[in-house]
CSV table of C-alpha atoms in Angstrom, one decimal:
chain,number,residue,atom,x,y,z
R,1,MET,CA,10.5,-12.5,4.0
R,2,THR,CA,8.0,-13.8,1.4
R,3,MET,CA,4.5,-12.5,1.3
R,4,LEU,CA,1.8,-13.5,-1.1
R,5,ILE,CA,-0.7,-10.7,-1.4
R,6,VAL,CA,-3.7,-11.2,-3.7
R,7,SER,CA,-6.9,-9.3,-4.3
R,8,GLN,CA,-9.7,-10.6,-2.1
R,9,ASN,CA,-11.7,-10.7,-5.3
R,10,LEU,CA,-9.9,-14.0,-6.2
R,11,THR,CA,-12.3,-15.8,-3.9
R,12,ASN,CA,-15.0,-15.1,-6.4
R,13,TYR,CA,-13.3,-17.6,-8.7
R,14,GLU,CA,-12.3,-21.2,-8.4
R,15,VAL,CA,-8.7,-20.5,-7.5
R,16,ASN,CA,-6.9,-22.5,-4.9
R,17,LEU,CA,-5.0,-20.2,-2.5
R,18,PRO,CA,-2.6,-21.1,0.2
R,19,ASP,CA,-3.8,-20.7,3.8
R,20,ASP,CA,-1.2,-18.0,4.5
R,21,VAL,CA,-2.2,-15.7,1.6
R,22,ILE,CA,-2.8,-12.1,2.5
R,23,PHE,CA,-5.9,-10.5,1.0
R,24,ARG,CA,-5.5,-7.0,-0.4
R,25,ILE,CA,-8.5,-4.7,-0.3
R,26,ASN,CA,-8.0,-1.6,-2.4
R,27,LEU,CA,-10.3,1.1,-0.9
R,28,ALA,CA,-10.5,2.8,-4.3
R,29,TRP,CA,-12.8,0.0,-5.4
R,30,ILE,CA,-14.9,-0.1,-2.2
R,31,ASN,CA,-18.1,2.0,-2.7
R,32,ASP,CA,-18.9,2.4,1.0
R,33,LEU,CA,-17.5,1.4,4.3
R,34,ASP,CA,-20.3,-1.0,5.0
R,35,SER,CA,-19.1,-3.0,2.0
R,36,LEU,CA,-15.6,-3.0,3.5
R,37,LYS,CA,-16.9,-4.4,6.8
R,38,ASN,CA,-18.8,-7.1,4.9
R,39,ILE,CA,-15.6,-8.1,3.1
R,40,LEU,CA,-13.7,-8.1,6.4
R,41,GLU,CA,-16.4,-10.3,8.0
R,42,LYS,CA,-16.3,-12.7,5.0
R,43,HIS,CA,-12.5,-13.1,5.2
R,44,LYS,CA,-11.9,-13.3,9.0
R,45,GLU,CA,-9.5,-16.2,8.7
R,46,HIS,CA,-7.0,-14.3,6.5
R,47,ASP,CA,-4.6,-11.5,7.2
R,48,ILE,CA,-5.7,-8.3,5.4
R,49,PHE,CA,-3.7,-5.7,3.6
R,50,ILE,CA,-5.8,-2.5,3.2
R,51,ASP,CA,-4.7,-0.1,0.5
R,52,LEU,CA,-5.7,3.6,0.9
R,53,PRO,CA,-5.4,5.4,-2.4
R,54,LYS,CA,-4.6,9.0,-1.4
R,55,ASN,CA,-4.3,11.6,-4.2
R,56,ARG,CA,-5.5,9.1,-6.7
R,57,THR,CA,-6.5,10.7,-10.0
R,58,LYS,CA,-7.6,7.7,-12.1
R,59,PRO,CA,-11.0,6.1,-11.5
R,60,PRO,CA,-12.4,4.7,-9.4
R,61,ASN,CA,-11.7,7.3,-6.9
R,62,ASN,CA,-13.6,6.6,-3.7
R,63,ARG,CA,-12.3,8.7,-0.8
R,64,TYR,CA,-12.5,8.0,2.9
R,65,SER,CA,-11.1,10.1,5.8
R,66,MET,CA,-8.9,8.5,8.4
R,67,ASP,CA,-11.6,9.5,11.0
R,68,GLU,CA,-13.9,7.1,9.1
R,69,ILE,CA,-11.4,4.4,8.7
R,70,LYS,CA,-9.8,4.4,12.2
R,71,PRO,CA,-12.7,2.6,14.0
R,72,ILE,CA,-12.6,-0.2,11.3
R,73,LEU,CA,-8.8,-0.6,11.8
R,74,GLU,CA,-9.4,-0.9,15.5
R,75,SER,CA,-12.2,-3.4,15.2
R,76,TYR,CA,-10.7,-6.0,12.9
R,77,PRO,CA,-7.6,-7.7,14.3
R,78,LYS,CA,-6.9,-9.5,11.0
R,79,ILE,CA,-6.0,-6.2,9.4
R,80,LYS,CA,-2.2,-6.5,9.5
R,81,TYR,CA,-1.0,-4.0,6.9
R,82,PHE,CA,-2.2,-0.5,5.8
R,83,ALA,CA,-0.7,0.9,2.7
R,84,ILE,CA,-0.8,4.6,1.9
R,85,SER,CA,-0.4,5.8,-1.7
R,86,ASN,CA,1.8,8.5,-3.0
R,87,VAL,CA,4.1,8.9,-0.1
R,88,ASP,CA,6.8,11.4,-1.2
R,89,SER,CA,8.0,12.5,2.2
R,90,ALA,CA,8.2,11.8,5.8
R,91,GLU,CA,6.0,14.8,6.5
R,92,TYR,CA,3.2,13.3,4.3
R,93,LEU,CA,3.3,10.1,6.3
R,94,VAL,CA,3.3,11.8,9.7
R,95,GLU,CA,-0.4,12.8,9.4
R,96,TYR,CA,-1.4,9.1,9.3
R,97,LEU,CA,0.6,7.8,12.2
R,98,GLY,CA,-1.8,8.8,14.9
R,99,TYR,CA,-4.7,7.0,13.2
R,100,ILE,CA,-3.2,3.6,12.6
R,101,PRO,CA,-3.1,1.1,15.6
R,102,LYS,CA,0.3,-0.1,16.6
R,103,ASN,CA,-0.5,-3.7,15.7
R,104,ILE,CA,-0.9,-2.7,12.0
R,105,VAL,CA,2.2,-2.3,9.8
R,106,ILE,CA,2.2,1.0,7.9
R,107,VAL,CA,3.3,0.4,4.3
R,108,PRO,CA,4.2,3.6,2.4
R,109,LYS,CA,3.6,3.2,-1.4
R,110,ILE,CA,6.5,4.8,-3.3
R,111,GLU,CA,5.2,6.0,-6.6
R,112,SER,CA,7.6,8.9,-7.6
R,113,PRO,CA,11.2,9.8,-7.9
R,114,LEU,CA,10.7,12.1,-4.9
R,115,GLY,CA,9.5,9.2,-2.8
R,116,ILE,CA,12.7,7.3,-3.7
R,117,LYS,CA,14.8,10.4,-3.0
R,118,ASN,CA,13.2,10.7,0.5
R,119,ILE,CA,13.1,6.9,1.3
R,120,LYS,CA,15.5,7.2,4.3
R,121,GLU,CA,13.4,9.8,6.1
R,122,ILE,CA,10.2,7.8,5.2
R,123,SER,CA,11.6,4.5,6.4
R,124,ASN,CA,12.8,6.1,9.7
R,125,LEU,CA,9.2,6.7,10.6
R,126,LEU,CA,8.2,3.1,10.3
R,127,GLY,CA,8.1,0.7,13.2
R,128,ASP,CA,10.1,-2.5,13.8
R,129,GLU,CA,8.8,-4.2,10.7
R,130,LYS,CA,9.8,-1.9,7.9
R,131,ILE,CA,7.9,-2.5,4.6
R,132,VAL,CA,7.5,-0.2,1.6
R,133,MET,CA,5.8,-0.8,-1.7
R,134,LEU,CA,7.0,0.3,-5.1
R,135,ASP,CA,4.3,0.8,-7.7
R,136,HIS,CA,6.3,0.6,-11.0
R,137,ASP,CA,3.5,1.8,-13.2
R,138,ASP,CA,2.8,4.9,-11.1
R,139,LEU,CA,6.5,5.6,-10.8
R,140,TYR,CA,6.8,5.6,-14.6
R,141,SER,CA,3.7,7.8,-15.0
R,142,SER,CA,5.1,10.2,-12.4
R,143,MET,CA,8.3,10.4,-14.4
R,144,LEU,CA,6.5,11.2,-17.6
R,145,LYS,CA,4.5,14.0,-16.0
R,146,LYS,CA,7.7,15.6,-14.8
R,147,ASN,CA,9.4,15.1,-18.2
R,148,ASP,CA,12.0,12.9,-16.5
R,149,ASP,CA,14.2,10.9,-18.9
R,150,PRO,CA,12.6,7.3,-19.2
R,151,LYS,CA,16.2,6.0,-19.0
R,152,ASN,CA,16.2,6.9,-15.3
R,153,PHE,CA,13.4,4.4,-14.5
R,154,GLN,CA,15.7,1.5,-13.9
R,155,VAL,CA,18.1,3.7,-11.9
R,156,TYR,CA,15.3,4.8,-9.6
R,157,ILE,CA,14.2,1.2,-9.1
R,158,GLN,CA,17.7,0.0,-8.4
R,159,THR,CA,18.3,2.9,-6.0
R,160,LEU,CA,15.2,1.8,-4.0
R,161,ILE,CA,16.2,-1.9,-4.1
R,162,ASP,CA,19.7,-1.1,-2.8
R,163,PHE,CA,18.4,1.1,0.0
R,164,CYS,CA,16.0,-1.5,1.1
R,165,ASN,CA,18.6,-4.3,1.0
R,166,GLN,CA,21.1,-2.2,3.0
R,167,ASN,CA,18.6,-1.1,5.6
R,168,ASN,CA,16.5,-4.2,6.4
R,169,VAL,CA,13.4,-2.8,4.7
R,170,THR,CA,11.1,-5.3,2.9
R,171,LEU,CA,10.3,-4.0,-0.6
R,172,LEU,CA,7.0,-5.1,-2.1
R,173,ARG,CA,6.8,-4.6,-5.8
R,174,THR,CA,3.6,-4.2,-7.8
R,175,VAL,CA,3.8,-4.8,-11.5
R,176,GLY,CA,0.7,-4.7,-13.7
R,177,VAL,CA,-1.7,-4.6,-10.8
């Protein structure tokens, strides 16, 4: 499965994009939910990938509750994917399951060695279309915070790649986003 996911901000420039491109909207950069609705209205013809930055420590750090987001998810059928940051365990993911409509694919963002360690349990909660996203930069930052040996970085990445390949899980990889 090949997916081209780009920031919806690319439409502000003269960049030719394929018709099947998926626009990513990072809620960290959305100042209010009316702005989100305006962006969704502007890009009705494209599939949308919403990125919810939970437990984000770096700026910008806009925060929205799932009670605020749920009506938007239900009102815009072009929202196809909903990523949740910092998923380290199945328990963490469970709290979101009731909010996200069944037609939207939940995409846990794996950003720590603990998330990689718990990938089987995390992926077991996903629907038929299993997708996870690895954020390389945040994985490395997480390792540094825990004084993990930087040599383990490639080992963690390969462990996640192997699991996904063996279990029919699509792995999206962000590098330098």
